[in-house]
mmCIF file of C-alpha atoms in Angstrom:
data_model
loop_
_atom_site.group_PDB
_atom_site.id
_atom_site.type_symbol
_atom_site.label_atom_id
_atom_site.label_comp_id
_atom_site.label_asym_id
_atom_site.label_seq_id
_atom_site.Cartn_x
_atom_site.Cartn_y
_atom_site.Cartn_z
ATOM 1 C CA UNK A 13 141.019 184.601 4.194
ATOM 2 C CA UNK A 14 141.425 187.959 4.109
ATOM 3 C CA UNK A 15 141.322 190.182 1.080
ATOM 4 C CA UNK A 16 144.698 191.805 -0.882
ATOM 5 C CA UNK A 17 144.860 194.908 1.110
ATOM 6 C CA UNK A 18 143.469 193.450 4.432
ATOM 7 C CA UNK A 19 144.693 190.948 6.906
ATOM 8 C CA UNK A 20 143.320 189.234 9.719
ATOM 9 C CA UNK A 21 144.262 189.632 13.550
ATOM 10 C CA UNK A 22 142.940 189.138 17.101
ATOM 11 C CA UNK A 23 142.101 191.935 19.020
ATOM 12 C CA UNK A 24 140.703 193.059 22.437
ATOM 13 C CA UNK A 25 138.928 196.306 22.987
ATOM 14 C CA UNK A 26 138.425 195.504 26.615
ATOM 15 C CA UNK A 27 139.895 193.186 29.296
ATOM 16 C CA UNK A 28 138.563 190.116 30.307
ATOM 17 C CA UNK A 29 138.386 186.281 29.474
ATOM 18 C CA UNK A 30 139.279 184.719 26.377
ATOM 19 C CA UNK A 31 135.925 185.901 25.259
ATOM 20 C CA UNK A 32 137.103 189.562 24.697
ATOM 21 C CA UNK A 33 139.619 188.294 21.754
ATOM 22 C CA UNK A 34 137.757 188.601 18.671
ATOM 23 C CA UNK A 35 138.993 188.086 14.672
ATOM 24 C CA UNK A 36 139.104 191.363 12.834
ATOM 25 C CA UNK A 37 139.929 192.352 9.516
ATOM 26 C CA UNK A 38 142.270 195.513 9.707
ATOM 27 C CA UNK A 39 144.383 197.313 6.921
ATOM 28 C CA UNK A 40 147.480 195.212 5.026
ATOM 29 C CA UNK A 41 150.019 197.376 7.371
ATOM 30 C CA UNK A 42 153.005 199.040 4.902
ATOM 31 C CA UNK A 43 156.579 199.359 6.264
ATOM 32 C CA UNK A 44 157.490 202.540 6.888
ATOM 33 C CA UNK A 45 160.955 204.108 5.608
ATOM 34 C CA UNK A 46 163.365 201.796 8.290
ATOM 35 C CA UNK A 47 160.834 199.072 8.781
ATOM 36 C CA UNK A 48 160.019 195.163 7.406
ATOM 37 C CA UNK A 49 157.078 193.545 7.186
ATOM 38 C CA UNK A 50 156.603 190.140 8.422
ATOM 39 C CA UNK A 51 154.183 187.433 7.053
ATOM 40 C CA UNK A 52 153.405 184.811 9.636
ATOM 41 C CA UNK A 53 154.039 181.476 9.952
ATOM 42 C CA UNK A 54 154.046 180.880 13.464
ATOM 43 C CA UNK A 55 152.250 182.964 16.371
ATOM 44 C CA UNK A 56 153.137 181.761 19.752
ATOM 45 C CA UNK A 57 150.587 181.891 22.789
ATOM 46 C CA UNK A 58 151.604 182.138 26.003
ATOM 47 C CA UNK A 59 151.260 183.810 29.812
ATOM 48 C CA UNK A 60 152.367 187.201 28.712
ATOM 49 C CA UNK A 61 149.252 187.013 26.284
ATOM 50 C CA UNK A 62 146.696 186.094 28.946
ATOM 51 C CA UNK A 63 148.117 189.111 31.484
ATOM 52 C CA UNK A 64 147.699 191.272 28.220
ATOM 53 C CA UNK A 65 144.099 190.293 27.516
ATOM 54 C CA UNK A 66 143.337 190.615 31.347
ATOM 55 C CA UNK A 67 144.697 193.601 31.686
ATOM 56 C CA UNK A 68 147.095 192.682 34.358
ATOM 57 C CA UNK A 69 150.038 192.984 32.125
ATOM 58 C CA UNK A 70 152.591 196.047 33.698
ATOM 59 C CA UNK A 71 153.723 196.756 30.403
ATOM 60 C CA UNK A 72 150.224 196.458 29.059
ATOM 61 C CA UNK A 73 149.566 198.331 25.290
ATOM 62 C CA UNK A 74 147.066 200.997 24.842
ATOM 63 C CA UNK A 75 143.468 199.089 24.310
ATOM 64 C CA UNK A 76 142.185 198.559 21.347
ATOM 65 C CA UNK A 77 145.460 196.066 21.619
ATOM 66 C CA UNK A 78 146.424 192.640 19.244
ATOM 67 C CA UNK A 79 148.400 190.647 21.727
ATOM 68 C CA UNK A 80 150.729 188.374 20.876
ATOM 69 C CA UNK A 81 154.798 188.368 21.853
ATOM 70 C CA UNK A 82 156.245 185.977 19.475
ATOM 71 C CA UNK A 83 156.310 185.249 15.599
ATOM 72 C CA UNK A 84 157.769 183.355 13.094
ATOM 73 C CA UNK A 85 157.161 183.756 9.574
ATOM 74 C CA UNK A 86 159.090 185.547 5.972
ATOM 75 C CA UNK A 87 159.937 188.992 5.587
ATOM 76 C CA UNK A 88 157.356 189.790 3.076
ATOM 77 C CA UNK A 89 158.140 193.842 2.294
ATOM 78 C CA UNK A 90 160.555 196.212 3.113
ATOM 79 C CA UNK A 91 160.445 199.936 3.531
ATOM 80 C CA UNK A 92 162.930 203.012 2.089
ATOM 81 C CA UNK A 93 166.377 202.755 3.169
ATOM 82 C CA UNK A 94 166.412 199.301 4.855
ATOM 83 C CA UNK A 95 170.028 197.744 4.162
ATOM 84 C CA UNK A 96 170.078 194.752 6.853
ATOM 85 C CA UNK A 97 167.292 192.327 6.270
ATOM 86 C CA UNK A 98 165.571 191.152 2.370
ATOM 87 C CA UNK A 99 162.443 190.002 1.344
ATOM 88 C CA UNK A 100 162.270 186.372 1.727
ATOM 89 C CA UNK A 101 164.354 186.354 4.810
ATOM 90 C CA UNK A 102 163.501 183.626 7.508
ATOM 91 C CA UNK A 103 162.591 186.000 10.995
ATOM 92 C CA UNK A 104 161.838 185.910 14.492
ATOM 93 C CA UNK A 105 160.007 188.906 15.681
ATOM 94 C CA UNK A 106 159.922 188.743 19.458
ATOM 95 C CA UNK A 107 157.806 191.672 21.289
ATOM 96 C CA UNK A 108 160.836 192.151 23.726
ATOM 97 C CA UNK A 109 162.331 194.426 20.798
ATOM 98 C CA UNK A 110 159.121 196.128 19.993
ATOM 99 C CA UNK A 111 158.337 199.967 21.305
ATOM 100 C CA UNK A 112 155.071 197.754 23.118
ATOM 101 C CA UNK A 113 154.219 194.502 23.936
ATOM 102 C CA UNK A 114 152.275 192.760 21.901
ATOM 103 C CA UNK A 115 151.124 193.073 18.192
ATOM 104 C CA UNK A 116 152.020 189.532 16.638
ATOM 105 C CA UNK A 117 148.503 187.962 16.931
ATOM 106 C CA UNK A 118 148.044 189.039 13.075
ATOM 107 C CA UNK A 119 148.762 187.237 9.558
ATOM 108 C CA UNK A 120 150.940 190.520 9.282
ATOM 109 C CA UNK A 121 153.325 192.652 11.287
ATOM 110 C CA UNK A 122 155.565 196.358 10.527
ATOM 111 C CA UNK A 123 158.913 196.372 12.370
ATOM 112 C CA UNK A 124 161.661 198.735 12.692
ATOM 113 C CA UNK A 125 164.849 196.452 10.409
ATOM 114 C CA UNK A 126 166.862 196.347 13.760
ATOM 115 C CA UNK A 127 164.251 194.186 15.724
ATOM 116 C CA UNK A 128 163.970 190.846 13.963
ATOM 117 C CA UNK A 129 166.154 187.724 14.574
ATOM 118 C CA UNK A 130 167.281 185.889 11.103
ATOM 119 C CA UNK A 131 166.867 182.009 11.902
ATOM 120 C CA UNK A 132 169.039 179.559 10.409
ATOM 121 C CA UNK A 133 167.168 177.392 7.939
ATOM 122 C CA UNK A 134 167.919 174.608 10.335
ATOM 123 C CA UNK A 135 165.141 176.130 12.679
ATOM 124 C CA UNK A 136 161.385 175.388 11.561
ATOM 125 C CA UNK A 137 158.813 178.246 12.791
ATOM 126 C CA UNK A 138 157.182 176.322 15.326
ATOM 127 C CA UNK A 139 160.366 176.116 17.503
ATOM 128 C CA UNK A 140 160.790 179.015 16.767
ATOM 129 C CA UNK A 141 158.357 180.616 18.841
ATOM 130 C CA UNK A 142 159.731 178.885 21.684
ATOM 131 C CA UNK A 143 163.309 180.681 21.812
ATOM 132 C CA UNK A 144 161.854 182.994 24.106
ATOM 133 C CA UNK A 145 161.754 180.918 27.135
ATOM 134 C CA UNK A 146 164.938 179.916 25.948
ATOM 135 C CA UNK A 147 166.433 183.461 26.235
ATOM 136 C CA UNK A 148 165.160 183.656 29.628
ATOM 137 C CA UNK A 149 166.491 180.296 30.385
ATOM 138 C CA UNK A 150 169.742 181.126 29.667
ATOM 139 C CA UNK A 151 169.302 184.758 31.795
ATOM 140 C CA UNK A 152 168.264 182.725 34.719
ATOM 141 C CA UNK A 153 170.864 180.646 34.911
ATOM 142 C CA UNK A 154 173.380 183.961 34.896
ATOM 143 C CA UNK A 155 171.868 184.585 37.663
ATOM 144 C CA UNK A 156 173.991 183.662 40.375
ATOM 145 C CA UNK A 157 176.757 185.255 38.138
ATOM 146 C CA UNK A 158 177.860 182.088 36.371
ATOM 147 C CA UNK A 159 179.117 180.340 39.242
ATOM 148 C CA UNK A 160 179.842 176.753 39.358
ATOM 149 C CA UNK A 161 176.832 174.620 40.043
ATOM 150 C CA UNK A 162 176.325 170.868 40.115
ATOM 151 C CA UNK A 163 172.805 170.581 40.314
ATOM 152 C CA UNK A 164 169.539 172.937 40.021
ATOM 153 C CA UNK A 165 166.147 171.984 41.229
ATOM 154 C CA UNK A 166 163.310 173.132 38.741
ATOM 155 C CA UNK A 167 159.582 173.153 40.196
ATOM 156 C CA UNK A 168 156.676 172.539 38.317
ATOM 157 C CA UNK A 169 158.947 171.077 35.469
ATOM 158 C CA UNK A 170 156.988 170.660 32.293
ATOM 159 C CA UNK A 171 156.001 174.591 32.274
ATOM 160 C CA UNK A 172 157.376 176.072 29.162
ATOM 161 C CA UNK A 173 160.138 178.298 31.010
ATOM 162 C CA UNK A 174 160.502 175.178 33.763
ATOM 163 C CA UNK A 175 161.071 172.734 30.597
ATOM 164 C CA UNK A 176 163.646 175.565 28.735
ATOM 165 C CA UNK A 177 165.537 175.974 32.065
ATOM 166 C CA UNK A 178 165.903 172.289 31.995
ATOM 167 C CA UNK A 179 167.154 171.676 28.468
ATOM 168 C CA UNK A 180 169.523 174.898 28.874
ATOM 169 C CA UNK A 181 171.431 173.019 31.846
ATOM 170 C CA UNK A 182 171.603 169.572 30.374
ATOM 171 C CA UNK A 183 173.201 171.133 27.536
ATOM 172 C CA UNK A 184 176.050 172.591 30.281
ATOM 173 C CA UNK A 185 176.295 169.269 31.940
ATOM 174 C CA UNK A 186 174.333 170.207 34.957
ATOM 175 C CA UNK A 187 171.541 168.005 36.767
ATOM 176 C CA UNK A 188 168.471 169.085 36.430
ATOM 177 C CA UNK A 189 165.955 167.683 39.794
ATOM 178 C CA UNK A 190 162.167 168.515 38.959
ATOM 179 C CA UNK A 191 158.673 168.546 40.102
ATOM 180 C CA UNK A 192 155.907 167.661 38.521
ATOM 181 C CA UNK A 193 151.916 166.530 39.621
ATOM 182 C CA UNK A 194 151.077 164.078 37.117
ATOM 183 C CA UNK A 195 152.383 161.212 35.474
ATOM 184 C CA UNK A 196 151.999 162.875 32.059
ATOM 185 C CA UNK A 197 153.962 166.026 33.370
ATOM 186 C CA UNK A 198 156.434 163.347 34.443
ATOM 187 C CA UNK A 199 156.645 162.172 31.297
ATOM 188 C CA UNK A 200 156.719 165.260 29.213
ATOM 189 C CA UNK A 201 159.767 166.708 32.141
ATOM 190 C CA UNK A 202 161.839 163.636 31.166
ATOM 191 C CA UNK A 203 161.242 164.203 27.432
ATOM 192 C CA UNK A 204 162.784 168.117 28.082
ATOM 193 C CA UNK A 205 166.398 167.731 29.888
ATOM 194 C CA UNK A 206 164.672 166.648 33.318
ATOM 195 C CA UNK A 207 166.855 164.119 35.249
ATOM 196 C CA UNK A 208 164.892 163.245 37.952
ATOM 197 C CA UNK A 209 161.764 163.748 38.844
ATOM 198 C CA UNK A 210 160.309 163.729 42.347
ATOM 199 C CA UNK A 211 156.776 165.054 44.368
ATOM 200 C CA UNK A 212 156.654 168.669 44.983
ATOM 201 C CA UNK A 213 154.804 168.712 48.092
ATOM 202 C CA UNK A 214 156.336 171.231 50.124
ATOM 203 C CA UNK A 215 156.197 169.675 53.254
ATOM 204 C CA UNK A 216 158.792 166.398 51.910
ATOM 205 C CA UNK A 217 160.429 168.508 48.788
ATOM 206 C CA UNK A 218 163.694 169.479 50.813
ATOM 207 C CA UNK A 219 164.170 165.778 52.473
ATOM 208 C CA UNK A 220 163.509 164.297 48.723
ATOM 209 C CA UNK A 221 166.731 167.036 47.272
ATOM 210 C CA UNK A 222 168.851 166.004 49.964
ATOM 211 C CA UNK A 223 168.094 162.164 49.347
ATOM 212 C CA UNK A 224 169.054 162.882 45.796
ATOM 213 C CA UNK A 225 171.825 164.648 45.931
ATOM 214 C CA UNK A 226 173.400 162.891 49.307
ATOM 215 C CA UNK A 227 172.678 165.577 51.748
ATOM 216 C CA UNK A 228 174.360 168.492 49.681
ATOM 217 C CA UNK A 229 171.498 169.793 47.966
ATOM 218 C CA UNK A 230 171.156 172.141 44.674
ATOM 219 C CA UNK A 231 173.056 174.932 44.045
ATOM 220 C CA UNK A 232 170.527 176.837 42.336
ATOM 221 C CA UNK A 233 166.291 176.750 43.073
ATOM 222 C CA UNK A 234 163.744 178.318 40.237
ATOM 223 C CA UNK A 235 160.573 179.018 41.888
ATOM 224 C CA UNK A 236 157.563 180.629 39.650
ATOM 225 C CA UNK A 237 155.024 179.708 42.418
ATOM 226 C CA UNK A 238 155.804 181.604 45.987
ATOM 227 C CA UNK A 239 154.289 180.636 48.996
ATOM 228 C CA UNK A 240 155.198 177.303 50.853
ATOM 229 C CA UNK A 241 157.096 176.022 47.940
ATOM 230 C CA UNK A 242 159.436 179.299 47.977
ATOM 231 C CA UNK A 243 160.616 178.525 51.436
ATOM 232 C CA UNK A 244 161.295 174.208 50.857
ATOM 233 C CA UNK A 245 163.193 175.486 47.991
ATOM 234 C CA UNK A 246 165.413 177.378 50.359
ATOM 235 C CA UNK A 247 165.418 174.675 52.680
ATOM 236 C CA UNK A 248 166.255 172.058 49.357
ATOM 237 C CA UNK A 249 169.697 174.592 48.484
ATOM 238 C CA UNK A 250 173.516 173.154 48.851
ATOM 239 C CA UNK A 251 176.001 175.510 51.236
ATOM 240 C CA UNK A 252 176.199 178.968 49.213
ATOM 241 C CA UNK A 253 173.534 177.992 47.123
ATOM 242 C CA UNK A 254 170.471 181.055 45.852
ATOM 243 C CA UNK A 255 166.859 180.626 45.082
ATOM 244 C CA UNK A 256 165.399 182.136 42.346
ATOM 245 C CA UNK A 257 162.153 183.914 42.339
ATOM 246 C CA UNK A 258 160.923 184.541 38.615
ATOM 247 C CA UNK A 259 156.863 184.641 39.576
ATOM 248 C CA UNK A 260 154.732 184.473 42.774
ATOM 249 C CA UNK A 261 151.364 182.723 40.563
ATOM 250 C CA UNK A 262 150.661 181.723 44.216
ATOM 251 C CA UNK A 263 151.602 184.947 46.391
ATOM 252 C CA UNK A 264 154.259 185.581 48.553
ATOM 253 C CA UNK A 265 155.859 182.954 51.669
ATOM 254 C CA UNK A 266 153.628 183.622 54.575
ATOM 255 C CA UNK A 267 156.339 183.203 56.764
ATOM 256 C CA UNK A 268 159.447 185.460 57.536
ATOM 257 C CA UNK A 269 161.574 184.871 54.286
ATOM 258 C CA UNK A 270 164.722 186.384 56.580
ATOM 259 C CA UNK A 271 163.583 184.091 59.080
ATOM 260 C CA UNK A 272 164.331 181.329 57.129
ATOM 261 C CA UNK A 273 167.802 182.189 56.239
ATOM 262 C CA UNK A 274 169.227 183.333 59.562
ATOM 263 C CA UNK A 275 167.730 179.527 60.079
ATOM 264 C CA UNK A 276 169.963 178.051 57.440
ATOM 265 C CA UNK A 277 173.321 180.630 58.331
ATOM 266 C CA UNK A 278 175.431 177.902 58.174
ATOM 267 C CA UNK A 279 175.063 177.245 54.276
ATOM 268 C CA UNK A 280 175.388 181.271 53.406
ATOM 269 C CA UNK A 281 172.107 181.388 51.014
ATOM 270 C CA UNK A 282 171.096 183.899 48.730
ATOM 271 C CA UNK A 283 168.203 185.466 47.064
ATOM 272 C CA UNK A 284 167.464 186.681 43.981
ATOM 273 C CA UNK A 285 164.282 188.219 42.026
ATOM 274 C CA UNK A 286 164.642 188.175 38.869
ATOM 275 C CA UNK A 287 162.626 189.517 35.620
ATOM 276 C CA UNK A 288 163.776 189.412 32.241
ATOM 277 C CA UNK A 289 163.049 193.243 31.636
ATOM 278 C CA UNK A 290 166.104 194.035 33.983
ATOM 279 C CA UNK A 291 167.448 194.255 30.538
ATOM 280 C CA UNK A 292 165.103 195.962 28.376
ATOM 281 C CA UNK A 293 167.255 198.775 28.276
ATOM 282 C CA UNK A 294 170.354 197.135 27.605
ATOM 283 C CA UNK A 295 169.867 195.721 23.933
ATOM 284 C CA UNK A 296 173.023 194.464 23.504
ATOM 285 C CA UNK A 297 172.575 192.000 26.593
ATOM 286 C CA UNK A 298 169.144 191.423 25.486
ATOM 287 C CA UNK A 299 169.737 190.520 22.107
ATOM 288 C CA UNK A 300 173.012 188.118 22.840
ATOM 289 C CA UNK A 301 170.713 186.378 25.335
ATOM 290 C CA UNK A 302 168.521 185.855 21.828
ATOM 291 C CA UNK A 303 171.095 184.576 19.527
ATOM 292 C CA UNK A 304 172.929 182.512 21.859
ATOM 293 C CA UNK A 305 169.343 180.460 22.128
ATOM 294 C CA UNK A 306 169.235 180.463 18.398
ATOM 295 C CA UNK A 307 172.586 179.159 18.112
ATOM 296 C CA UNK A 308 171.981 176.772 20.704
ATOM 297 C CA UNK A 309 168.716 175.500 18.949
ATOM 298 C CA UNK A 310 170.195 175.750 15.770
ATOM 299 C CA UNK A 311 173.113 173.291 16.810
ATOM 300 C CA UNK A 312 170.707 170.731 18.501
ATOM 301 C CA UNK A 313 171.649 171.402 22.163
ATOM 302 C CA UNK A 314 168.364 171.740 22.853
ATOM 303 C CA UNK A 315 165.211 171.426 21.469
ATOM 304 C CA UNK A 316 161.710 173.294 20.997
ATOM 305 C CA UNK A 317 159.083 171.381 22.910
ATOM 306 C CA UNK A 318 156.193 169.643 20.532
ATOM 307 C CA UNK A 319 153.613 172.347 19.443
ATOM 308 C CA UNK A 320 150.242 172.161 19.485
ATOM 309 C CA UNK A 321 149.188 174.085 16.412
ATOM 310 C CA UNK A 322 145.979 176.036 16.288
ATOM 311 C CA UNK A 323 144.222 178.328 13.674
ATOM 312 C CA UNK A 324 144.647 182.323 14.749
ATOM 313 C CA UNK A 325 140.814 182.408 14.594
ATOM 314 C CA UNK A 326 140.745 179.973 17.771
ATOM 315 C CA UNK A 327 142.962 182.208 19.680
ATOM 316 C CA UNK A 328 139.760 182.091 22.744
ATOM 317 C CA UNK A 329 140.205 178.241 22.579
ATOM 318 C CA UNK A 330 143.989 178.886 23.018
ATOM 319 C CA UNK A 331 143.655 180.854 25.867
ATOM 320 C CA UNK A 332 141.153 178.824 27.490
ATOM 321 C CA UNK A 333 143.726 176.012 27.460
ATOM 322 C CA UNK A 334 146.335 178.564 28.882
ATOM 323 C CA UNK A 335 143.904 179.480 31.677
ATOM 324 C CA UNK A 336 143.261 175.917 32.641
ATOM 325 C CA UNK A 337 146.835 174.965 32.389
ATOM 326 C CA UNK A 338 145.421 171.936 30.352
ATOM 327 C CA UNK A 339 147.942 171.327 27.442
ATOM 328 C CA UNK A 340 151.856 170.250 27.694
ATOM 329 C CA UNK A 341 154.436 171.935 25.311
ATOM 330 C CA UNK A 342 153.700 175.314 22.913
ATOM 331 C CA UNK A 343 150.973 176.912 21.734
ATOM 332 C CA UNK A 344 151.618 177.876 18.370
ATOM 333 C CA UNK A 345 148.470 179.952 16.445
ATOM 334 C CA UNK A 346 148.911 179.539 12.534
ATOM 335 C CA UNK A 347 147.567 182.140 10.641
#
């Protein structure tokens, strides 16, 4: 434990594999006039924290860096002049409000009073940590502008965002078609809003959509891979349908992306790239995206996926299980 005037934290000085994170004892940080402090309960680990300690990240902090985008825990102090939050208030602090990424891979954190979310005593601080994905869930799904849509086909649907996306539609009455490669990843898509869940093999993925849905298809596609799987998503859409391109882990389609939908003219496809930090500058957008997830957690329309907790001092064990893609659900460090 660390001492009364020191706290712990996780830190990189260089970039790397999990072996660059190492435990530190730094300064007790004091809120400045306008700020909280927050005490942690609940760290959440996820990708943004591996392209951070890689060094890969675009909105990367200035090394020696404590990464870390998520945390749950009781405000704890408060600086001069601070009006809108109390100690002993129940926060989220989510590094999408912060000046920099990162910073919440510490017992301890300083904010500015405007960037924490109050949670409802209703939420615990595990789930917490998950209304993240759920805020980009819910952006996603805007992204065809709120049209009407029947049915949406997820890929790779037991990945934190995949599993979020899922839960988000459910709760608007949508069906949700996923992939997933194991029978375990089956199971855990099922648990999380999934309705159906089929092979993803490129090759068969569109005939399997159409099977499902009687030849019409989904009306929107959510593809975090790239490559082969971009273009059978296309191929898997209903008439005016869009795919959704949120990542490329496995590079761009090698094939002529254009190509493809002067193929398919007669259904009048669209394409969209999205990233969440099309709204960093637009807080008011960014911050309803927030609290409509925590109301929709709060009322039980969906549901935090089951944590696996950790100690903060086995943050390289975290990310070696983030690395390998080898656990199901949330990382959640406990300081």
């Amino acid at each position: 434990m660390a001492g009364l005037h020191t706290m712990r934290a996780v830190q990189l000085s260089e970039t790397g594999g999990p072996e660059v994170l190492r435990l530190v004892e730094l300064p007790l940080p004091e809120p400045a006039p306008g700020q909280v402090r927050v005490r942690a309960a609940a760290i959440g680990a996820g990708g943004p924290d591996v392209l951070i300690r890689n060094g890969t990240y675009k909105w990367m902090p200035p090394l020696p860096a404590i990464p870390g985008n998520e945390m749950a825990g009781t405000v704890d102090a408060v600086g001069a002049g601070v009006t809108r939050l109390s100690v002993g208030d129940r926060v989220l602090v989510s590094a999408r409000e912060l000046a920099q990424r990162g910073g919440c891979y510490a017992e301890h954190i300083c904010v500015s009073e405007q960037a924490p979310f109050v949670l409802p005593s209703a939420l615990g601080f595990d789930d917490a940590v998950s209304l993240g994905n759920f805020q980009l869930a819910i952006a996603l799904l805007a992204s065809n502008g709120n049209l009407l849509a029947r049915t949406i086909l997820v890929p790779g649907a037991a990945g934190g965002v995949a599993t979020a996306l899922a839960q988000v539609a459910r709760a608007r009455g949508l069906r949700v078609i996923g992939t997933a490669s194991s029978h375990e990843k089956r199971a855990f898509a099922l648990e999380n809003g999934v309705s159906e869940v089929i092979d993803g093999d490129p090759a068969t993925l569109p005939e399997r959509v159409m099977a499902l849905t009687d030849g019409r298809g989904a009306d929107l596609a959510f593809d975090h891979v790239g490559g082969a799987l971009f273009i059978a998503c296309l191929r898997s859409l209903a008439p005016f349908g869009m795919a959704v391109s949120y990542n490329i882990l496995s590079g761009p389609p090698a094939s002529d992306v254009f190509d493809e939908l002067r193929k398919l003219l007669g259904k009048s496809l669209a394409i969209r790239t999205f990233s969440i930090h099309t709204v960093d500058s637009d807080v008011a957008h960014r911050r309803g995206l927030m609290e409509e997830a925590i109301a929709l957690m709060a009322a039980g329309k969906v549901r935090a996926p089951r944590a696996t907790r950790m100690p903060l001092a086995e943050a390289r064990r975290a990310h070696e299980l983030l690395d390998s893609g080898g656990s199901l659900g949330k990382l959640v460090l406990v300081p």
